[in-house]
Short mmCIF file of C-alpha atoms in Angstrom, two decimals:
data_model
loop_
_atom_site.label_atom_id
_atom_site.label_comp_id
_atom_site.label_asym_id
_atom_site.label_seq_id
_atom_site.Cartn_x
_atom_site.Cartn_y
_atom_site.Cartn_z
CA UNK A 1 12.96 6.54 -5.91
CA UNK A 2 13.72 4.51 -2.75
CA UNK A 3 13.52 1.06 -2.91
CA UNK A 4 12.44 -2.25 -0.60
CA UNK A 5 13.75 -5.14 -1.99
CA UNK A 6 11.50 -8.03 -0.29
CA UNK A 7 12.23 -11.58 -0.66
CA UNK A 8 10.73 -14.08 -1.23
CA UNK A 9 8.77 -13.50 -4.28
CA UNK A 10 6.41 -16.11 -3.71
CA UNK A 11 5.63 -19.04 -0.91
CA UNK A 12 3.38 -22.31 -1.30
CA UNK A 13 3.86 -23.95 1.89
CA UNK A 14 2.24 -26.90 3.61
CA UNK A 15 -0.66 -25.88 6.05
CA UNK A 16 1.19 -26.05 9.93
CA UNK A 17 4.68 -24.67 8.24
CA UNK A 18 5.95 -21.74 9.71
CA UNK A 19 7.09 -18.88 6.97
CA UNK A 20 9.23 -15.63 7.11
CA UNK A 21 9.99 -13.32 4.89
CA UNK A 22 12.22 -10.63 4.92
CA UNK A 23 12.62 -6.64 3.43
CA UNK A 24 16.45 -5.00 3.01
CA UNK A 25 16.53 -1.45 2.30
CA UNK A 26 19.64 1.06 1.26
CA UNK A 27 18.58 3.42 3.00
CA UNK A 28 18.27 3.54 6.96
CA UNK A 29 14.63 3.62 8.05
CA UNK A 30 12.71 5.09 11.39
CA UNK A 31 9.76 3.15 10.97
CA UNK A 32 9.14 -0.43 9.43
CA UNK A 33 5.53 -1.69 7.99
CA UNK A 34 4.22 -4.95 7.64
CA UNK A 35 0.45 -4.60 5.05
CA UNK A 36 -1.47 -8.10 4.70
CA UNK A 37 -3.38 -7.93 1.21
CA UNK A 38 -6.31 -10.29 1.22
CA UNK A 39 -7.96 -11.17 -2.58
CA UNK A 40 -9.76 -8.04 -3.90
CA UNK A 41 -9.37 -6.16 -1.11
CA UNK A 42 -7.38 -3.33 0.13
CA UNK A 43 -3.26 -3.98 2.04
CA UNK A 44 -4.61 -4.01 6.13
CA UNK A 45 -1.57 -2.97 8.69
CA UNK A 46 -0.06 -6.55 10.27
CA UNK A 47 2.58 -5.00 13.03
CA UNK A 48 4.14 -1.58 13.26
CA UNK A 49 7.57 -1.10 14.50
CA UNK A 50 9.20 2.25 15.61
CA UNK A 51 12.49 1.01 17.15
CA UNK A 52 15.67 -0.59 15.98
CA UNK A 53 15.57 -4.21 17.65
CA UNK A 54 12.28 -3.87 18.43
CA UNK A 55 10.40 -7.29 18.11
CA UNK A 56 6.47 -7.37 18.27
CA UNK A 57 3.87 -9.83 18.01
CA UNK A 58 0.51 -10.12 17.00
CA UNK A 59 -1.14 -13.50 17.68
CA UNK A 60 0.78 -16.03 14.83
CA UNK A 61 2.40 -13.14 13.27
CA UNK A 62 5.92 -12.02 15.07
CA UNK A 63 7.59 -9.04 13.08
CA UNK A 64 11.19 -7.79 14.07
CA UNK A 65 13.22 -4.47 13.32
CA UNK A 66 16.79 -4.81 12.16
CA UNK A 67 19.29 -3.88 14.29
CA UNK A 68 20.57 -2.04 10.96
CA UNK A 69 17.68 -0.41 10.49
CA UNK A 70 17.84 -1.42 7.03
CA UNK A 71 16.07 -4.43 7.22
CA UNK A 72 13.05 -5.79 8.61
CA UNK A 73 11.18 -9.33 8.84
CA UNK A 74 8.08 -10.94 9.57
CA UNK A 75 7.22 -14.52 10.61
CA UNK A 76 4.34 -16.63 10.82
CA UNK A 77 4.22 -19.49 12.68
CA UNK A 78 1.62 -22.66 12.03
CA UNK A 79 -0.04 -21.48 8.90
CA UNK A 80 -3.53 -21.97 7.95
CA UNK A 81 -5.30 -21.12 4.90
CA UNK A 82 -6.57 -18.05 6.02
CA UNK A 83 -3.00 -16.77 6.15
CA UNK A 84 -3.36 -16.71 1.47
CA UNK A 85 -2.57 -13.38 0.38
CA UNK A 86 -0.06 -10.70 -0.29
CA UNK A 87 2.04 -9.82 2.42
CA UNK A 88 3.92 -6.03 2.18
CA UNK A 89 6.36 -4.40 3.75
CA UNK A 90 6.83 -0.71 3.70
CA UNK A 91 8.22 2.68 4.75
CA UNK A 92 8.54 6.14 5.27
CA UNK A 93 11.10 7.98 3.31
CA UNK A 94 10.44 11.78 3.93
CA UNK A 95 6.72 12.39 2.61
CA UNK A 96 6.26 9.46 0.96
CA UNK A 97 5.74 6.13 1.70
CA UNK A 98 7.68 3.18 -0.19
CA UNK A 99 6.39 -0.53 -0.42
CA UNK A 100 8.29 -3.81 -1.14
CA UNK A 101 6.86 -5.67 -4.44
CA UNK A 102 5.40 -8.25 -2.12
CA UNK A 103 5.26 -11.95 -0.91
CA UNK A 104 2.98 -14.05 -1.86
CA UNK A 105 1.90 -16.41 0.13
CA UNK A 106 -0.20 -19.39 -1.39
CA UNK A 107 -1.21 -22.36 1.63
CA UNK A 108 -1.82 -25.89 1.33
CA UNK A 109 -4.22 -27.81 3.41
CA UNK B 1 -17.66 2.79 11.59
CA UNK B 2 -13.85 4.48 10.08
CA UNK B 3 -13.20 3.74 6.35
CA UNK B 4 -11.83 4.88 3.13
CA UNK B 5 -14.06 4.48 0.03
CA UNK B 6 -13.55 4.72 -3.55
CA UNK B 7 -15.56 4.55 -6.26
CA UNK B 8 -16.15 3.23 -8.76
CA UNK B 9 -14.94 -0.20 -7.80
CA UNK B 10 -14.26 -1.17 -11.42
CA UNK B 11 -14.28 0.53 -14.61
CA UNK B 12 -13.50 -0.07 -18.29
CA UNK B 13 -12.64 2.73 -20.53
CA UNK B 14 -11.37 3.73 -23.85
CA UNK B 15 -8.50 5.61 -24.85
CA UNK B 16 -8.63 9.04 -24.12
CA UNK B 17 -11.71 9.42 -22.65
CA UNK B 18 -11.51 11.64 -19.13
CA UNK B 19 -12.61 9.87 -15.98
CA UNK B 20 -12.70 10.63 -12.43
CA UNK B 21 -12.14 8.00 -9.63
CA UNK B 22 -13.30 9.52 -6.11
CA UNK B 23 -11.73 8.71 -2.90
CA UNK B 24 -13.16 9.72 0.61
CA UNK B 25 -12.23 9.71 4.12
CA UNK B 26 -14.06 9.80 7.14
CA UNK B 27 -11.36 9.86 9.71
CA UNK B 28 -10.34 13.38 9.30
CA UNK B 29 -6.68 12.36 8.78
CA UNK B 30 -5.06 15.38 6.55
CA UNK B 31 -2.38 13.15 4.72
CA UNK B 32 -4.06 11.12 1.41
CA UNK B 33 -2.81 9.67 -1.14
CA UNK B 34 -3.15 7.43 -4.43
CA UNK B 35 -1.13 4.42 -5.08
CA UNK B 36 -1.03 1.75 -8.44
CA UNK B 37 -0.45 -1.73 -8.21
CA UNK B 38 1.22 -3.79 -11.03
CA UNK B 39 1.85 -7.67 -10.79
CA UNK B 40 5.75 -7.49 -9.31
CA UNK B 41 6.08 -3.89 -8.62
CA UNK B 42 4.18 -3.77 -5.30
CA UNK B 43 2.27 -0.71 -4.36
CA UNK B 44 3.66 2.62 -6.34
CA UNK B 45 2.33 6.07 -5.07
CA UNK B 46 1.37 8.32 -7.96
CA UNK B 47 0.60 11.42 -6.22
CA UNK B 48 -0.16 12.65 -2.01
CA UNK B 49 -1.71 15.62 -0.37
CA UNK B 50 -0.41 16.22 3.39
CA UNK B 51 -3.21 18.96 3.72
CA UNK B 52 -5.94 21.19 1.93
CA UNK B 53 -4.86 22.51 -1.36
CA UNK B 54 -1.77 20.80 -0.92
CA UNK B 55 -0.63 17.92 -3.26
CA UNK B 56 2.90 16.81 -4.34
CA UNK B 57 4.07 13.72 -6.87
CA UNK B 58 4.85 10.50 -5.86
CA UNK B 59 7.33 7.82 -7.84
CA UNK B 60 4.89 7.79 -10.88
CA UNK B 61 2.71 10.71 -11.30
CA UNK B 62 2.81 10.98 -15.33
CA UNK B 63 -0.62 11.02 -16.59
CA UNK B 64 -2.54 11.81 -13.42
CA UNK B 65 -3.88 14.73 -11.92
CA UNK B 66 -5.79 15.05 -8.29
CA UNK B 67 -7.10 17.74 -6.12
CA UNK B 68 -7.54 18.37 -2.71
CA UNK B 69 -10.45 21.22 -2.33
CA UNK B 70 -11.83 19.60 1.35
CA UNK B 71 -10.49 17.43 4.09
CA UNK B 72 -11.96 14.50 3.50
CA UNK B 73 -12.05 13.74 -0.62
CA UNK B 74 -9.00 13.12 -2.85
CA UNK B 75 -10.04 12.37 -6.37
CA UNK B 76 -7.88 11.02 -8.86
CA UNK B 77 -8.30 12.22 -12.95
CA UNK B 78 -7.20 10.90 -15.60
CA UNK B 79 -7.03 13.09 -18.75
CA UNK B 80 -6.57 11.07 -20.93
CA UNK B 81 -6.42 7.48 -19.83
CA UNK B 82 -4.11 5.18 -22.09
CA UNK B 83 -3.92 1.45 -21.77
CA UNK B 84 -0.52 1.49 -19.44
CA UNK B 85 -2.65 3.03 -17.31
CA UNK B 86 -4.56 -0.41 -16.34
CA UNK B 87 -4.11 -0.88 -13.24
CA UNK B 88 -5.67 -1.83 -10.10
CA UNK B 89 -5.44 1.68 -7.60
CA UNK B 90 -5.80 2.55 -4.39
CA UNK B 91 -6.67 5.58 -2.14
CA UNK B 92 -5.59 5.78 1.27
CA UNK B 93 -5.45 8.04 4.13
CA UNK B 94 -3.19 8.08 6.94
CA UNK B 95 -2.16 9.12 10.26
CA UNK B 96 1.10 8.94 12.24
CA UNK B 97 2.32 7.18 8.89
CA UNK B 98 -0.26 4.05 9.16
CA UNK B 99 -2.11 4.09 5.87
CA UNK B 100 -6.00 2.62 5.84
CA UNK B 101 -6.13 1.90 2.20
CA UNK B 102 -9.67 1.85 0.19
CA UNK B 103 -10.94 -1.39 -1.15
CA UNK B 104 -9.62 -0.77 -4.17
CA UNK B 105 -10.44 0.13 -8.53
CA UNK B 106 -9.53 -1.93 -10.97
CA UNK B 107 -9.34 -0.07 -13.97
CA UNK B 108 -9.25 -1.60 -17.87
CA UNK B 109 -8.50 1.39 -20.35
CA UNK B 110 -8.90 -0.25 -24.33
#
């Protein structure tokens, strides 16, 4: 099936860094995801974006829609240690939808 | 307040034996659907229903069944479980294609 390839794998950054991450994709996508998966819970929609070029915030979090529409990325600027998880991208491709493996993100204080 | 739950929230099984994992929705959203997650390999949906009585495969649907008899519940059966079928999975419903996952059930099967 389709896939996201996200990158990086993993993160363990210094408390205050800023991180991004970034998903490529094959295929052209209408709608890019960004899922924040907190320990033992359940992924949480970060940012939504519907439009090529489109760039949208949400407090620390700025997420931005590839001009391609084959990629997408997400930034997060100052990080604290609330910030620890598993952050996913993801997609609709017809009736499904497809998710990157993931980034983990481990933070330093 | 608007949720997914699933249930159990963990379970440990032996080989073979039949279980049942239910999955409700209280947002009256008509598209569920059941995903695995496996260290490295993200978030893999095993099977979706857009509607009543209607349910298609996702990327890894061997080994699972589910049904979709109301609205709001989406079960997910296993058979006859087998040990690649530990996993930790997830039922979510969605709308305009923003999916509220469940908490989550981590399933061992020895």
């Amino acid at each position: 099936g389709q896939q996201l390839n996200q990158s990086p794998q993993s993160m363990f950054i210094q408390e205050g860094e800023d991180v991004s991450m970034n998903c490529t994709s094959s295929s052209i996508f209408n709608t890019w995801l960004w899922y924040k998966q907190d320990p033992g819970e359940g992924p949480v929609l970060l940012i939504a974006l519907y439009k090529a070029g489109e760039l949208t915030s949400n407090g620390r979090l700025t997420a931005q829609f590839g001009i391609t529409r084959k990629d997408s990325f997400l930034n997060i600027s100052a990080s604290i240690p609330s910030d620890v998880g598993i952050y996913f991208c993801a997609g609709p491709y017809g009736n499904k939808l497809v998710f990157g493996a993931g980034t983990i993100l481990r933070v330093k204080s | 307040e608007a949720q997914v739950t699933q249930n159990p929230r963990y379970l440990i099984t032996v080989t073979g034996k039949k279980l049942t994992v239910t999955c409700s929705q209280n947002m009256n959203h008509e598209y569920m659907s059941w995903y695995r997650q496996d260290p490295g390999l993200g978030l893999r949906q095993i099977y979706y229903s857009m509607n009543v009585e209607v349910t298609d495969k996702g990327d890894v649907p061997e080994g699972y069944k589910v049904s979709r008899k109301e609205k709001r519940n989406f079960p997910l059966i296993l058979e006859s479980p087998s040990p690649n079928q530990t996993s930790l999975y997830f039922c979510a419903s969605s709308f305009l294609n923003i999916q509220y996952f469940g908490a989550g059930t981590r399933l061992s099967v020895l």
